[in-house]
Coordinates of C-alpha atoms in Angstrom, one line a residue:
M1 CA -39.0 36.5 28.5
K2 CA -40.0 34.0 25.9
K3 CA -37.4 33.0 23.3
I4 CA -38.3 33.0 19.6
I5 CA -36.4 31.0 17.0
L6 CA -36.1 32.5 13.6
I7 CA -35.3 30.4 10.5
T8 CA -34.3 32.3 7.4
V9 CA -34.9 30.1 4.3
L10 CA -33.6 30.4 0.8
L11 CA -34.9 28.3 -2.0
A12 CA -33.0 27.0 -5.0
F13 CA -34.5 24.7 -7.6
N14 CA -32.5 21.8 -9.1
H15 CA -34.6 20.6 -12.0
S16 CA -32.1 18.0 -13.2
F17 CA -32.6 16.0 -10.0
S18 CA -36.3 17.0 -9.4
Q19 CA -35.3 18.4 -6.0
I20 CA -35.7 21.6 -4.1
T21 CA -32.7 22.8 -2.0
I22 CA -33.7 24.6 1.1
E23 CA -31.0 26.5 3.1
G24 CA -31.2 28.9 5.9
F25 CA -30.1 30.0 9.4
I26 CA -31.6 29.0 12.7
F27 CA -31.2 31.5 15.4
D28 CA -32.7 32.9 18.6
K29 CA -34.6 36.1 17.7
S30 CA -34.6 37.5 21.3
T31 CA -30.7 37.2 21.6
N32 CA -29.8 37.1 17.9
E33 CA -27.5 34.2 18.6
S34 CA -27.2 31.2 16.3
L35 CA -28.6 27.9 17.5
P36 CA -26.4 25.1 16.2
Y37 CA -27.2 21.4 15.6
A38 CA -31.0 21.7 15.3
T39 CA -32.6 18.8 13.4
V40 CA -34.4 19.5 10.2
Q41 CA -36.4 16.5 8.8
T42 CA -38.4 16.0 5.6
V43 CA -41.8 14.4 5.6
S44 CA -43.1 12.9 2.3
K45 CA -45.9 10.7 1.0
S46 CA -43.4 8.1 0.0
N47 CA -42.1 7.8 3.6
K48 CA -38.6 8.4 2.1
N49 CA -37.6 11.0 4.7
Y50 CA -34.3 12.7 5.1
Y51 CA -32.9 14.9 7.8
T52 CA -29.9 17.1 8.5
I53 CA -28.7 19.4 11.2
S54 CA -27.6 23.0 11.3
N55 CA -23.9 23.8 11.6
E56 CA -22.2 25.8 14.4
D57 CA -23.5 29.0 12.9
G58 CA -27.0 27.7 12.8
K59 CA -27.0 27.3 9.0
F60 CA -28.5 24.3 7.4
E61 CA -29.1 23.0 3.8
I62 CA -31.3 20.1 2.8
N63 CA -32.4 18.7 -0.5
V64 CA -36.1 17.7 -0.6
E65 CA -37.9 15.7 -3.3
L66 CA -40.8 17.4 -5.1
N67 CA -43.3 15.1 -3.4
T68 CA -42.1 16.2 0.0
D69 CA -45.0 17.5 2.0
S70 CA -43.4 19.2 5.0
L71 CA -40.4 20.0 7.1
L72 CA -40.1 19.2 10.8
V73 CA -37.7 21.3 12.9
R74 CA -36.5 20.2 16.3
T75 CA -34.1 21.5 18.8
I76 CA -34.0 20.7 22.5
G77 CA -36.0 23.1 24.6
F78 CA -38.4 24.1 21.9
K79 CA -41.7 22.8 20.5
T80 CA -41.4 20.7 17.3
K81 CA -43.1 22.4 14.4
K82 CA -44.3 20.9 11.2
V83 CA -44.5 23.3 8.2
P84 CA -45.7 22.5 4.7
I85 CA -43.2 23.1 1.9
S86 CA -45.6 25.5 0.3
Y87 CA -45.1 27.8 3.3
F88 CA -41.6 28.7 2.0
K89 CA -42.9 30.0 -1.3
S90 CA -44.3 33.1 0.4
N91 CA -42.5 33.2 3.7
K92 CA -38.8 33.5 4.4
T93 CA -39.0 32.9 8.2
L94 CA -40.4 30.3 10.6
Y95 CA -40.9 30.8 14.3
L96 CA -40.6 28.1 16.9
S97 CA -42.0 28.6 20.4
P98 CA -40.0 27.5 23.5
N99 CA -41.2 24.8 25.8
I100 CA -42.7 26.4 29.0
Y101 CA -41.1 24.9 32.1
N102 CA -43.2 24.5 35.2
L103 CA -41.8 23.5 38.6
N104 CA -42.6 19.8 38.6
T105 CA -43.0 17.3 41.4
V106 CA -39.6 15.8 40.8
L107 CA -37.8 19.0 41.7
I108 CA -40.1 19.4 44.8
V109 CA -39.4 15.9 46.0
A110 CA -35.6 16.3 45.4
K111 CA -35.5 19.3 47.7
K112 CA -37.0 17.1 50.5
D113 CA -35.1 13.9 49.9
K114 CA -31.3 14.4 49.7
N115 CA -30.8 10.9 48.2
Y116 CA -33.4 11.3 45.5
A117 CA -31.1 12.9 42.9
Y118 CA -28.4 10.2 43.6
N119 CA -30.9 7.4 43.3
L120 CA -32.4 8.8 40.1
L121 CA -29.0 9.2 38.4
S122 CA -27.9 5.7 39.5
S123 CA -31.1 4.2 38.2
L124 CA -30.7 5.9 34.9
I125 CA -27.0 4.8 34.5
K126 CA -27.9 1.1 35.4
K127 CA -30.5 1.1 32.6
Y128 CA -28.0 2.4 30.1
Q129 CA -25.3 -0.1 31.2
N130 CA -27.6 -2.8 29.7
K131 CA -28.0 -1.1 26.3
K132 CA -25.5 -3.1 24.3
R133 CA -27.1 -2.9 20.8
I134 CA -24.6 -1.8 18.2
T135 CA -25.7 0.5 15.5
S136 CA -23.6 1.2 12.3
S137 CA -23.8 4.4 10.4
K138 CA -21.9 6.9 8.4
A139 CA -20.2 9.7 10.2
F140 CA -18.8 13.2 9.3
L141 CA -16.0 14.9 11.2
T142 CA -15.0 18.5 11.1
L143 CA -12.0 19.6 13.2
T144 CA -10.5 23.1 13.5
S145 CA -7.5 24.1 15.7
S146 CA -6.2 27.6 16.3
A147 CA -3.4 29.3 18.3
R148 CA -3.7 33.0 19.3
G149 CA -6.9 33.2 17.2
I150 CA -5.0 32.1 14.0
P151 CA -6.0 28.9 12.3
I152 CA -3.3 26.2 12.3
E153 CA -5.3 23.1 11.2
I154 CA -8.5 22.0 9.6
V155 CA -9.6 18.4 9.1
E156 CA -12.7 17.0 7.4
G157 CA -13.4 13.3 7.1
F158 CA -16.1 10.8 6.3
Y159 CA -16.1 7.6 8.4
N160 CA -17.9 4.3 9.0
S161 CA -18.9 4.1 12.6
K162 CA -20.4 1.6 15.1
Q163 CA -21.8 2.9 18.3
S164 CA -23.7 1.6 21.3
L165 CA -25.3 3.4 24.3
L166 CA -23.1 1.4 26.6
K167 CA -19.7 2.0 25.1
G168 CA -20.2 5.0 22.8
I169 CA -18.1 4.7 19.6
V170 CA -16.9 1.1 19.3
D171 CA -15.5 1.3 15.8
F172 CA -14.4 4.1 13.6
K173 CA -12.8 3.7 10.1
L174 CA -11.9 6.5 7.7
K175 CA -13.6 6.5 4.3
G176 CA -11.9 9.6 3.0
G177 CA -10.8 13.0 4.1
R178 CA -8.8 16.2 3.6
F179 CA -6.9 18.6 5.8
G180 CA -5.0 21.9 5.8
Q181 CA -2.2 23.2 8.0
K182 CA -0.2 26.3 8.6
R183 CA 3.1 26.2 6.8
S184 CA 5.2 27.9 9.7
F185 CA 3.6 25.7 12.4
P186 CA 2.7 22.2 11.1
F187 CA 0.5 21.0 14.0
Y188 CA -1.1 17.6 14.0
S189 CA -4.1 17.2 16.4
L190 CA -4.0 14.3 18.8
N191 CA -6.0 11.9 16.7
N192 CA -9.2 13.1 18.5
T193 CA -11.2 10.3 16.9
D194 CA -9.1 7.8 18.9
I195 CA -9.7 9.8 22.1
L196 CA -13.5 9.8 21.5
K197 CA -13.5 6.1 20.5
D198 CA -11.7 5.3 23.8
F199 CA -14.3 7.2 25.9
Q200 CA -17.1 4.9 27.1
L201 CA -20.5 6.4 27.8
F202 CA -21.5 3.9 30.5
G203 CA -18.7 1.4 30.6
K204 CA -16.4 1.0 33.6
A205 CA -13.1 0.5 31.7
S206 CA -10.2 2.9 32.1
N207 CA -10.4 5.8 29.7
I208 CA -7.8 8.2 28.2
L209 CA -10.1 10.9 29.4
P210 CA -11.2 11.5 33.0
L211 CA -14.3 9.7 34.3
Y212 CA -17.8 10.9 34.9
P213 CA -20.8 9.2 36.7
G214 CA -21.6 7.0 33.7
N215 CA -18.3 5.2 34.3
L216 CA -18.8 4.6 38.1
S217 CA -20.8 2.4 40.4
S218 CA -23.7 3.8 42.5
G219 CA -21.4 3.8 45.6
A220 CA -18.6 5.6 43.8
I221 CA -21.0 8.3 42.5
K222 CA -22.1 9.0 46.0
W223 CA -18.5 9.0 47.3
K224 CA -17.0 11.2 44.6
Y225 CA -19.9 13.5 43.5
K226 CA -22.4 16.1 44.6
V227 CA -25.5 15.4 42.6
K228 CA -28.6 17.7 42.3
I229 CA -31.7 18.3 40.1
D230 CA -31.7 21.7 38.5
S231 CA -34.3 23.9 37.0
C232 CA -34.4 23.5 33.2
N233 CA -35.8 26.6 31.6
N234 CA -36.5 25.2 28.2
C235 CA -37.1 21.6 29.1
S236 CA -40.4 19.9 28.4
N237 CA -42.6 19.1 31.4
Q238 CA -41.3 15.5 31.4
D239 CA -37.6 16.4 31.1
I240 CA -35.2 16.6 34.0
S241 CA -31.8 18.1 34.3
I242 CA -29.4 16.4 36.7
S243 CA -26.0 18.1 37.4
F244 CA -23.0 16.5 39.0
K245 CA -19.8 18.0 40.4
P246 CA -16.8 16.3 42.0
K247 CA -16.6 16.9 45.8
R248 CA -12.9 17.4 45.6
P249 CA -11.2 18.7 42.5
S250 CA -8.5 16.3 41.4
G251 CA -8.4 16.5 37.6
R252 CA -9.7 13.0 37.3
F253 CA -13.5 13.5 37.2
F254 CA -15.7 15.5 34.9
S255 CA -18.4 17.9 36.0
G256 CA -21.6 18.1 33.9
T257 CA -25.3 17.7 33.3
I258 CA -27.6 15.0 31.9
I259 CA -30.9 16.0 30.4
F260 CA -33.4 13.1 30.1
N261 CA -37.1 12.3 30.0
N262 CA -38.1 11.1 33.4
K263 CA -41.2 9.2 32.2
T264 CA -39.3 7.0 29.6
Q265 CA -35.9 7.2 31.3
T266 CA -34.4 8.4 27.9
I267 CA -31.3 10.6 27.8
K268 CA -31.4 13.5 25.3
K269 CA -28.1 15.2 26.0
I270 CA -24.9 14.8 28.1
Q271 CA -22.7 17.8 28.8
I272 CA -19.4 17.3 30.7
D273 CA -16.3 19.5 31.2
I274 CA -13.1 19.7 33.3
I275 CA -10.3 22.2 34.0
D276 CA -6.7 21.0 34.3
P277 CA -7.5 17.3 33.6
K278 CA -4.9 14.7 34.8
I279 CA -4.3 12.5 31.8
K280 CA -1.4 10.2 31.5
R281 CA -2.0 8.5 28.1
L282 CA -2.5 11.7 26.0
A283 CA 0.5 12.3 23.7
A284 CA 1.2 14.2 20.5
I285 CA 1.5 12.5 17.1
E286 CA 4.9 14.2 16.8
K287 CA 7.1 12.1 19.0
N288 CA 9.2 14.9 20.6
D289 CA 6.3 17.3 21.2
I290 CA 4.8 17.7 24.7
V291 CA 1.0 18.2 25.3
T292 CA -0.5 19.4 28.5
P293 CA -4.3 19.5 28.4
K294 CA -5.8 22.5 30.2
S295 CA -9.6 22.1 29.6
I296 CA -12.0 19.7 28.0
K297 CA -15.7 20.0 27.1
I298 CA -17.8 17.3 25.5
N299 CA -21.5 17.6 24.4
I300 CA -23.2 14.4 23.4
N301 CA -26.5 14.9 21.6
F302 CA -28.9 12.0 21.1
N303 CA -31.0 11.7 17.9
P304 CA -34.5 13.3 18.5
V305 CA -35.9 10.9 15.8
D306 CA -34.6 8.0 17.9
Y307 CA -33.0 8.7 21.2
E308 CA -31.6 5.2 21.3
I309 CA -28.7 6.4 19.1
I310 CA -26.1 9.2 19.2
Q311 CA -26.6 12.0 16.7
S312 CA -23.5 14.1 17.4
I313 CA -20.5 14.7 19.6
D314 CA -18.9 18.1 20.1
F315 CA -15.4 17.8 21.6
E316 CA -13.4 20.9 22.7
L317 CA -9.8 20.7 23.9
T318 CA -7.5 23.5 25.1
M319 CA -3.9 22.5 25.5
Y320 CA -0.4 23.8 26.1
Y321 CA 1.7 22.5 23.1
K322 CA 5.5 22.5 23.3
S323 CA 7.5 21.6 20.3
T324 CA 11.2 21.8 19.7
E325 CA 10.7 25.2 18.1
S326 CA 7.8 26.9 20.0
F327 CA 5.2 27.0 22.7
E328 CA 1.6 27.6 22.0
I329 CA -1.8 27.5 23.7
I330 CA -4.0 25.6 21.2
S331 CA -7.8 25.4 21.0
S332 CA -9.1 22.4 19.1
N333 CA -12.7 21.7 18.3
S334 CA -14.0 18.4 16.8
F335 CA -17.6 18.0 15.7
L336 CA -18.7 14.4 14.9
Y337 CA -22.1 13.9 13.2
F338 CA -23.7 10.4 12.7
Y339 CA -26.2 9.8 9.9
D340 CA -27.5 7.2 7.5
Y341 CA -27.9 4.6 10.3
N342 CA -27.4 1.0 9.2
K343 CA -26.2 2.3 5.7
P344 CA -22.4 2.4 6.1
F345 CA -20.0 3.3 3.3
E346 CA -18.3 0.6 1.3
E347 CA -14.9 0.5 2.9
P348 CA -11.7 1.1 0.9
Y349 CA -9.8 -2.0 -0.3
F350 CA -6.0 -2.3 -0.3
T351 CA -4.1 -5.1 -2.2
N352 CA -1.5 -5.1 0.6
N353 CA -2.4 -4.5 4.3
I354 CA -1.3 -1.0 5.4
D355 CA -1.0 -0.2 9.1
F356 CA -1.7 3.6 8.9
R357 CA -0.1 5.6 11.7
N358 CA -3.0 8.0 12.0
D359 CA -5.9 9.5 10.0
Y360 CA -3.5 11.9 8.2
D361 CA -1.7 9.0 6.6
K362 CA -4.9 7.4 5.4
I363 CA -6.2 10.7 4.0
M364 CA -3.0 10.9 1.9
A365 CA -3.7 7.4 0.6
L366 CA -7.4 8.0 -0.2
Q367 CA -7.8 11.1 -2.4
S368 CA -11.5 11.5 -2.6
S369 CA -13.0 13.2 -5.7
D370 CA -14.9 16.4 -5.7
D371 CA -18.0 14.4 -6.8
F372 CA -17.7 12.3 -3.6
W373 CA -17.5 15.4 -1.4
N374 CA -20.4 17.2 -3.1
S375 CA -22.7 14.2 -2.9
N376 CA -21.9 13.5 0.8
Y377 CA -21.4 16.8 2.5
Q378 CA -23.9 17.0 5.4
F379 CA -24.2 20.7 6.2
P380 CA -22.7 24.0 5.0
K381 CA -19.2 24.9 6.1
S382 CA -19.2 27.3 9.1
F383 CA -17.7 30.7 9.0
K384 CA -14.8 29.5 11.0
E385 CA -14.1 26.7 8.6
E386 CA -14.3 29.0 5.5
K387 CA -12.0 31.4 7.2
A388 CA -9.5 28.7 8.0
I389 CA -9.5 27.3 4.4
D390 CA -8.9 30.8 3.0
Y391 CA -6.1 31.3 5.4
F392 CA -4.3 28.1 4.5
K393 CA -4.5 28.9 0.8
N394 CA -2.1 31.8 1.4
N395 CA -0.3 30.7 4.6
G396 CA -0.2 26.9 4.5
Y397 CA -1.2 23.9 2.4
L398 CA -4.4 22.0 1.7
I399 CA -4.3 18.3 1.2
N400 CA -7.0 16.7 -1.1
Y401 CA -9.0 20.0 -1.6
N402 CA -8.0 20.0 -5.2
N403 CA -7.8 16.2 -5.8
N404 CA -4.0 16.6 -5.9
T405 CA -1.2 16.9 -3.4
P406 CA 1.7 19.1 -4.5
A407 CA 5.0 17.4 -4.2
S408 CA 6.5 20.4 -2.4
Y409 CA 4.3 19.6 0.6
L410 CA 5.9 16.3 1.2
S411 CA 8.9 17.7 3.0
L412 CA 6.5 19.5 5.4
I413 CA 3.9 16.7 6.1
K414 CA 6.2 13.7 6.0
P415 CA 3.6 11.1 5.2
S416 CA 4.3 7.4 5.6
I417 CA 2.3 6.6 2.4
L418 CA 3.2 8.2 -0.9
P419 CA 0.7 8.1 -3.8
W420 CA 2.2 7.8 -7.2
R421 CA 3.4 11.0 -8.9
K422 CA 6.0 11.7 -11.6
D423 CA 9.4 11.8 -9.9
R424 CA 7.9 11.1 -6.5
L425 CA 10.8 9.0 -5.5
A426 CA 13.5 11.3 -7.0
D427 CA 15.1 11.8 -3.5
W428 CA 16.5 9.3 -1.1
K429 CA 14.8 11.2 1.8
N430 CA 11.6 9.4 0.8
I431 CA 13.1 6.0 1.5
K432 CA 14.3 4.8 5.0
V433 CA 17.7 3.4 5.7
T434 CA 16.4 0.9 8.2
L435 CA 13.1 0.1 9.9
E436 CA 14.5 0.0 13.4
K437 CA 17.5 1.7 15.0
T438 CA 20.3 -0.5 16.1
R439 CA 21.6 -0.1 19.6
N440 CA 24.9 -0.8 21.3
K441 CA 26.3 -2.7 18.4
K442 CA 28.0 -1.7 15.2
S443 CA 26.1 -2.2 11.9
S444 CA 27.4 -4.8 9.6
I445 CA 26.8 -2.5 6.7
S446 CA 29.5 0.1 6.0
G447 CA 28.0 3.6 5.6
V448 CA 25.2 3.2 8.2
D449 CA 25.8 4.4 11.7
P450 CA 24.1 2.7 14.8
S451 CA 21.5 5.4 14.9
G452 CA 20.1 4.2 11.6
E453 CA 21.2 7.4 9.8
L454 CA 23.2 7.0 6.6
K455 CA 26.7 8.4 6.8
G456 CA 27.9 7.6 3.2
D457 CA 27.6 5.2 0.3
K458 CA 29.7 2.0 0.3
V459 CA 32.2 2.2 -2.5
F460 CA 32.5 -0.7 -4.9
Y461 CA 35.6 -1.0 -7.1
S462 CA 34.2 -3.5 -9.6
Y463 CA 30.9 -4.9 -10.8
G464 CA 31.8 -8.3 -9.4
D465 CA 32.3 -6.7 -5.9
M466 CA 28.9 -5.1 -6.1
K467 CA 27.2 -8.3 -7.3
R468 CA 28.8 -10.4 -4.5
Y469 CA 27.8 -7.8 -1.9
M470 CA 24.2 -7.7 -3.1
T471 CA 24.0 -11.5 -3.0
N472 CA 25.2 -11.5 0.6
Q473 CA 22.6 -8.8 1.5
K474 CA 19.7 -10.7 -0.1
G475 CA 16.5 -10.1 1.9
K476 CA 17.9 -6.9 3.6
E477 CA 16.0 -4.5 1.4
K478 CA 12.3 -4.1 1.1
F479 CA 10.0 -2.0 -1.0
N480 CA 6.2 -2.3 -0.3
F481 CA 3.6 -1.1 -2.8
S482 CA -0.2 -1.4 -2.9
Y483 CA -3.3 -0.4 -4.8
A484 CA -6.0 1.5 -3.0
L485 CA -9.5 1.0 -4.3
D486 CA -12.4 3.1 -3.2
S487 CA -16.0 3.8 -4.5
Y488 CA -18.7 6.4 -4.3
F489 CA -22.1 7.0 -6.0
K490 CA -22.8 9.7 -8.6
K491 CA -26.3 10.1 -9.9
G492 CA -27.1 6.7 -8.5
E493 CA -24.2 4.9 -10.3
I494 CA -21.1 3.5 -8.7
Q495 CA -17.8 5.2 -9.4
F496 CA -14.4 3.8 -8.6
V497 CA -11.2 5.5 -7.6
T498 CA -7.8 3.8 -7.5
Q499 CA -4.3 4.9 -6.5
T500 CA -0.8 3.4 -6.6
L501 CA 0.8 3.7 -3.2
F502 CA 4.4 3.3 -1.9
N503 CA 4.5 2.4 1.8
R504 CA 7.4 4.3 3.3
A505 CA 6.7 3.1 6.8
T506 CA 7.6 -0.5 5.9
S507 CA 10.1 0.0 3.1
F508 CA 13.9 0.4 3.5
Y509 CA 17.1 0.3 1.6
P510 CA 20.3 0.5 3.7
Y511 CA 23.2 0.4 1.3
N512 CA 24.6 1.9 -1.9
R513 CA 22.1 4.6 -2.1
T514 CA 23.1 5.7 -5.6
Q515 CA 21.1 7.6 -8.2
N516 CA 21.0 4.4 -10.3
K517 CA 19.3 2.5 -7.5
L518 CA 16.8 5.3 -7.0
I519 CA 15.9 4.9 -10.7
Y520 CA 15.4 1.2 -10.2
I521 CA 13.0 1.8 -7.3
G522 CA 11.2 4.4 -9.4
V523 CA 10.8 2.0 -12.3
I524 CA 9.0 -0.4 -9.8
F525 CA 6.7 2.3 -8.8
D526 CA 6.0 3.2 -12.4
I527 CA 5.3 -0.4 -13.4
Y528 CA 2.6 -0.6 -10.7
E529 CA 1.2 2.8 -12.0
V530 CA 1.0 1.5 -15.6
F531 CA -1.1 -1.4 -14.5
N532 CA -3.2 0.9 -12.3
R533 CA -4.1 2.9 -15.3
E534 CA -5.1 -0.2 -17.1
L535 CA -7.2 -1.1 -14.0
K536 CA -9.0 2.3 -14.2
H537 CA -10.2 1.6 -17.8
Q538 CA -11.3 -1.9 -16.8
L539 CA -13.3 -0.6 -13.9
K540 CA -15.5 1.5 -16.2
N541 CA -17.3 -1.7 -17.2
I542 CA -17.7 -3.0 -13.6
T543 CA -20.9 -2.3 -11.6
N544 CA -20.2 -3.7 -8.1
F545 CA -17.5 -3.4 -5.5
N546 CA -16.7 -7.1 -5.1
D547 CA -16.0 -7.5 -8.8
A548 CA -13.9 -4.4 -8.6
K549 CA -11.8 -5.8 -5.8
V550 CA -11.2 -9.0 -7.8
A551 CA -10.0 -6.9 -10.8
C552 CA -7.8 -4.8 -8.5
Y553 CA -6.2 -7.9 -6.9
T554 CA -5.6 -9.5 -10.3
K555 CA -4.1 -6.4 -11.9
F556 CA -1.8 -5.9 -8.9
K557 CA -0.6 -9.5 -9.3
E558 CA 0.1 -9.0 -13.0
A559 CA 2.1 -5.9 -12.1
T560 CA 4.0 -7.8 -9.4
D561 CA 4.9 -10.5 -12.0
L562 CA 6.4 -7.8 -14.3
V563 CA 8.2 -6.2 -11.4
N564 CA 9.8 -9.5 -10.6
Q565 CA 10.8 -10.0 -14.2
M566 CA 12.4 -6.6 -14.2
K567 CA 14.3 -7.3 -11.0
S568 CA 15.7 -10.5 -12.4
D569 CA 16.6 -9.0 -15.8
T570 CA 18.4 -6.0 -14.3
E571 CA 19.9 -8.0 -11.4
L572 CA 18.1 -5.9 -8.8
G573 CA 19.1 -2.8 -10.7
L574 CA 22.8 -3.5 -10.9
N575 CA 22.9 -3.9 -14.6
S576 CA 22.7 -0.2 -15.7
K577 CA 22.2 -0.9 -19.4
K578 CA 19.2 -3.2 -18.9
L579 CA 17.8 -0.9 -16.2
K580 CA 18.0 2.0 -18.7
R581 CA 16.1 0.0 -21.3
W582 CA 13.4 -0.9 -18.7
S583 CA 13.1 2.7 -17.6
E584 CA 12.6 3.9 -21.2
R585 CA 10.1 1.1 -21.9
I586 CA 8.0 1.9 -18.8
K587 CA 8.0 5.6 -19.5
L588 CA 6.7 5.0 -23.0
K589 CA 3.9 3.0 -21.5
L590 CA 3.1 5.7 -19.0
N591 CA 3.1 8.4 -21.7
G592 CA 0.9 6.2 -24.0
N593 CA -1.5 5.3 -21.2
S594 CA -1.8 8.7 -19.6
E595 CA -4.9 9.4 -17.5

């Protein structure tokens, strides 16, 4: 039976931008199932063409300029169809016909020559092992995790990426993101982007994930795998589907399929999967939690506009997750979409280097605006994503979905980076006692036990005792602050976003943790915020990122000079009267320079 693809299209006119927004669903009429990740491309007289893909529900949305002539719709296994824009004024649906597969000579030869499939696969892999060209692009990630069918996590992020056909993802840096989690089970995924970055498409290095033929030599493929050429119902006449399966299940090798054009030796899709994988280097972000992977599926789709680059990666992981409080079977799905090739984002700038523990920390530090999300979102949210967000509104928390992170969430998510907020440092729990735990020796500081946990404040009987003690402890406290500078474009004009950050991961204060000292640290934070607000006003007259970085660095230096003046004047916060005057002075500046 022939399959028919149905595209339902809705039109919306945006006169302010002289664009038409087309959105619709792509699905299989014969089975009524959605067809995700189909490519929709504009064709215009100006040759300024754009494209997008459908989401996991088959839904797509694309803005087209008024001079756009047509749309091209592509999905593997079906004939590409070019439709004029005028078609959608009177029609709501578009039908795509499937490719008709005929038994070709390759399949006939493969049945006669048992080595033919091995040799064909080895030849293809050798070709791709020489493809070292690196392509930069933007990338958009969506990640959802659930346990017992209930959402426990959602992550969305924009990245700068570099990829090659040899090594896959070679670089991956977060531009901005947001996430939500279930309040009663704060689960952090396994930094899936690091896992995918470690996986090499055709390299021979050791991976976190199991291996597949692309990571092996010709001899190893023949030794480890059964390889055969399969019928491909919806492939074009020149496409071939090669499948591979380990001869002996060991948990160390993927099964899968590669679909490629035999004439050009061009790969269109790689699908690999494994049950009960043996992985030694996979660990949870939470140090005491234990992860046992149960199944992995990866689909790698190459760009139909240019098969020399990766268009998307779909990564599914099912795991047993054991924490100190519970045991769950968790299903996690990551979808990574690459776009705007050779047009990466401007990367965020920090006045002090910050070694982020993971993407969650960086998301906390880079609170992207709604304008940024609206102008960069690549395809509509899926039904599963919308359901997860609604669930977290009532049963969890959402970070950066409203441009603000409620202070009450901090005790749950425990970030290592704190953006400035009023009374953000009002609790000593936000400041470490020491950076490293001491072992097998007593601490020289009374009140700190060898585990690094504070047992009690040191008692001082006079101001002189306190001052002498602080002099002796010079250099044994550290508070690290930084500005974060980011940018995005709105209506073609550059916009800047800045934040004042406190780096909890590299800051500590081990002694005399009094309320007065906490006020002293808070004043430092507030001084940096005062100058950050001055910076925001200054940036309104700046039109490029390099000049903005110079202004950011200069303003941070000015703030640091005032912080050092305050430290000297208050004798590191020991002089209560002067500290009170500084606190009142800075609060007046904050109130008079409110955002």
